[in-house]
PDB file of C-alpha atoms in Angstrom:
ATOM      1  CA  ARG A 200      -0.011   0.002   0.024  1.00  0.00           C
ATOM      2  CA  ALA A 201       1.085   3.544  -0.580  1.00  0.00           C
ATOM      3  CA  GLY A 202       0.034   6.695   1.235  1.00  0.00           C
ATOM      4  CA  TRP A 203      -0.123   7.954   4.779  1.00  0.00           C
ATOM      5  CA  ASP A 204      -1.611   4.745   6.187  1.00  0.00           C
ATOM      6  CA  ALA A 205       0.829   2.315   4.549  1.00  0.00           C
ATOM      7  CA  GLY A 206       1.869  -0.291   7.099  1.00  0.00           C
ATOM      8  CA  MET A 207      -1.126   0.192   9.349  1.00  0.00           C
ATOM      9  CA  PRO A 208      -3.199  -2.870  10.183  1.00  0.00           C
ATOM     10  CA  ASP A 209      -6.391  -3.016   8.087  1.00  0.00           C
ATOM     11  CA  ASP A 210      -8.581  -2.747  11.197  1.00  0.00           C
ATOM     12  CA  ALA A 211      -6.846   0.505  12.177  1.00  0.00           C
ATOM     13  CA  ARG A 212      -7.180   2.226   8.825  1.00  0.00           C
ATOM     14  CA  GLY A 213      -9.572   5.134   8.963  1.00  0.00           C
ATOM     15  CA  ALA A 214      -9.445   5.414  12.735  1.00  0.00           C
ATOM     16  CA  VAL A 215      -9.071   8.685  14.612  1.00  0.00           C
ATOM     17  CA  VAL A 216      -6.673   8.662  17.540  1.00  0.00           C
ATOM     18  CA  ALA A 217      -6.784  11.609  19.900  1.00  0.00           C
ATOM     19  CA  THR A 218      -3.661  11.875  22.013  1.00  0.00           C
ATOM     20  CA  GLY A 219      -2.927  14.132  24.914  1.00  0.00           C
ATOM     21  CA  GLY A 220      -1.046  17.376  24.140  1.00  0.00           C
ATOM     22  CA  SER A 221       2.109  16.061  25.764  1.00  0.00           C
ATOM     23  CA  MET A 222       2.456  13.239  23.175  1.00  0.00           C
ATOM     24  CA  VAL A 223       4.805  15.434  21.153  1.00  0.00           C
ATOM     25  CA  THR A 224       7.280  15.742  24.051  1.00  0.00           C
ATOM     26  CA  ASP A 225       8.212  12.065  23.859  1.00  0.00           C
ATOM     27  CA  PRO A 226      10.312  11.666  20.680  1.00  0.00           C
ATOM     28  CA  GLU A 227       9.857   7.921  20.479  1.00  0.00           C
ATOM     29  CA  ASN A 228       6.076   7.975  20.810  1.00  0.00           C
ATOM     30  CA  TRP A 229       5.679  11.054  18.632  1.00  0.00           C
ATOM     31  CA  GLY A 230       7.748   9.289  15.964  1.00  0.00           C
ATOM     32  CA  LEU A 231       5.572   6.203  16.199  1.00  0.00           C
ATOM     33  CA  ILE A 232       2.476   8.326  15.629  1.00  0.00           C
ATOM     34  CA  LYS A 233       3.939  10.409  12.801  1.00  0.00           C
ATOM     35  CA  ARG A 234       5.175   7.516  10.700  1.00  0.00           C
ATOM     36  CA  PRO A 235       1.898   5.780   9.831  1.00  0.00           C
ATOM     37  CA  CYS A 236      -0.636   8.473  10.670  1.00  0.00           C
ATOM     38  CA  PHE A 237      -1.895  11.677   9.157  1.00  0.00           C
ATOM     39  CA  THR A 238      -1.260  14.117  12.027  1.00  0.00           C
ATOM     40  CA  VAL A 239      -3.438  17.160  12.725  1.00  0.00           C
ATOM     41  CA  TRP A 240      -2.601  19.972  15.122  1.00  0.00           C
ATOM     42  CA  LEU A 241      -5.848  21.399  16.509  1.00  0.00           C
ATOM     43  CA  ARG A 242      -4.445  24.808  17.204  1.00  0.00           C
ATOM     44  CA  ALA A 243      -6.152  27.074  19.716  1.00  0.00           C
ATOM     45  CA  MET A 244      -5.307  30.224  21.578  1.00  0.00           C
ATOM     46  CA  PRO A 245      -4.253  29.670  25.210  1.00  0.00           C
ATOM     47  CA  GLU A 246      -7.435  31.425  26.420  1.00  0.00           C
ATOM     48  CA  GLU A 247      -9.549  28.924  24.425  1.00  0.00           C
ATOM     49  CA  HIS A 248      -7.637  26.015  25.972  1.00  0.00           C
ATOM     50  CA  MET A 249      -8.342  27.357  29.419  1.00  0.00           C
ATOM     51  CA  THR A 250     -12.050  27.958  28.624  1.00  0.00           C
ATOM     52  CA  ARG A 251     -12.393  24.403  27.332  1.00  0.00           C
ATOM     53  CA  VAL A 252     -10.854  22.963  30.464  1.00  0.00           C
ATOM     54  CA  GLN A 253     -13.182  25.026  32.652  1.00  0.00           C
ATOM     55  CA  ARG A 254     -16.229  23.950  30.650  1.00  0.00           C
ATOM     56  CA  GLN A 255     -15.289  20.346  31.354  1.00  0.00           C
ATOM     57  CA  GLY A 256     -15.437  21.172  35.047  1.00  0.00           C
ATOM     58  CA  ASP A 257     -11.718  20.803  35.613  1.00  0.00           C
ATOM     59  CA  THR A 258     -10.531  23.664  37.823  1.00  0.00           C
ATOM     60  CA  ARG A 259      -7.167  22.091  38.822  1.00  0.00           C
ATOM     61  CA  PRO A 260      -4.993  24.126  36.429  1.00  0.00           C
ATOM     62  CA  MET A 261      -6.345  27.435  37.792  1.00  0.00           C
ATOM     63  CA  GLN A 262      -7.491  26.813  41.300  1.00  0.00           C
ATOM     64  CA  GLY A 263      -5.393  28.914  43.705  1.00  0.00           C
ATOM     65  CA  HIS A 264      -2.839  29.452  40.974  1.00  0.00           C
ATOM     66  CA  PRO A 265      -2.767  33.028  39.610  1.00  0.00           C
ATOM     67  CA  ALA A 266       0.058  32.255  37.156  1.00  0.00           C
ATOM     68  CA  ALA A 267      -1.867  29.439  35.420  1.00  0.00           C
ATOM     69  CA  MET A 268      -2.429  31.350  32.192  1.00  0.00           C
ATOM     70  CA  ALA A 269       1.235  32.474  31.960  1.00  0.00           C
ATOM     71  CA  GLU A 270       2.357  28.877  32.518  1.00  0.00           C
ATOM     72  CA  LEU A 271      -0.083  27.590  29.867  1.00  0.00           C
ATOM     73  CA  LYS A 272       1.255  30.148  27.365  1.00  0.00           C
ATOM     74  CA  ALA A 273       4.813  29.130  28.109  1.00  0.00           C
ATOM     75  CA  LEU A 274       3.947  25.398  27.772  1.00  0.00           C
ATOM     76  CA  LEU A 275       2.246  25.954  24.396  1.00  0.00           C
ATOM     77  CA  ALA A 276       5.156  28.055  23.161  1.00  0.00           C
ATOM     78  CA  ARG A 277       7.671  25.308  24.110  1.00  0.00           C
ATOM     79  CA  ARG A 278       5.578  22.693  22.298  1.00  0.00           C
ATOM     80  CA  GLU A 279       4.764  24.761  19.233  1.00  0.00           C
ATOM     81  CA  PRO A 280       7.753  23.589  17.151  1.00  0.00           C
ATOM     82  CA  LEU A 281       6.832  19.988  17.876  1.00  0.00           C
ATOM     83  CA  TYR A 282       3.134  20.512  17.125  1.00  0.00           C
ATOM     84  CA  GLY A 283       4.317  22.187  13.946  1.00  0.00           C
ATOM     85  CA  GLU A 284       5.673  18.853  12.720  1.00  0.00           C
ATOM     86  CA  SER A 285       2.044  17.788  12.147  1.00  0.00           C
ATOM     87  CA  GLN A 286       1.000  17.388   8.553  1.00  0.00           C
ATOM     88  CA  LEU A 287      -1.928  19.783   9.026  1.00  0.00           C
ATOM     89  CA  ALA A 288      -2.622  22.641  11.444  1.00  0.00           C
ATOM     90  CA  VAL A 289      -6.182  23.784  11.889  1.00  0.00           C
ATOM     91  CA  LYS A 290      -7.037  26.908  13.914  1.00  0.00           C
ATOM     92  CA  THR A 291      -9.945  25.916  16.160  1.00  0.00           C
ATOM     93  CA  THR A 292     -10.477  29.012  18.301  1.00  0.00           C
ATOM     94  CA  GLY A 293     -14.088  30.152  17.988  1.00  0.00           C
ATOM     95  CA  LYS A 294     -14.998  27.400  15.501  1.00  0.00           C
ATOM     96  CA  ALA A 295     -17.747  24.833  15.866  1.00  0.00           C
ATOM     97  CA  PRO A 296     -16.500  21.213  15.854  1.00  0.00           C
ATOM     98  CA  GLY A 297     -18.262  20.515  12.582  1.00  0.00           C
ATOM     99  CA  LYS A 298     -16.405  23.345  10.842  1.00  0.00           C
ATOM    100  CA  VAL A 299     -13.107  21.991  12.080  1.00  0.00           C
ATOM    101  CA  VAL A 300     -13.998  18.491  10.877  1.00  0.00           C
ATOM    102  CA  ASN A 301     -14.914  19.864   7.462  1.00  0.00           C
ATOM    103  CA  GLU A 302     -11.587  21.685   7.212  1.00  0.00           C
ATOM    104  CA  ILE A 303      -9.712  18.501   8.031  1.00  0.00           C
ATOM    105  CA  ILE A 304     -11.664  16.426   5.560  1.00  0.00           C
ATOM    106  CA  GLY A 305     -11.202  19.069   2.889  1.00  0.00           C
ATOM    107  CA  ALA A 306      -7.447  19.140   3.462  1.00  0.00           C
ATOM    108  CA  MET A 307      -7.159  15.370   3.357  1.00  0.00           C
ATOM    109  CA  SER A 308      -9.221  15.187   0.186  1.00  0.00           C
ATOM    110  CA  ALA A 309      -7.163  17.772  -1.683  1.00  0.00           C
TER     111      ALA A 309
END
């Protein structure tokens, strides 16, 4: 087979795997993902990340921690070059999930 999914088991073709944001910080694991998979960076502004976490009911990153936003910005800045290795980057801030999905499908179909 040729293409981005060459070498993947037939039952894994067409699957979507959502990893945690720290996946890119482990070179071995990030390499294992990049080789057979079409990688997409769902890029959002730090404020959007924080809002999403709060909407999920998770207050740990902010609770009693006034520097949480500054730390989040620094974390994202450190990881940006690694996220940038993805085959596609889609800005998600302020976009409905369906719009993001359509952008990804459109890019993969081009």
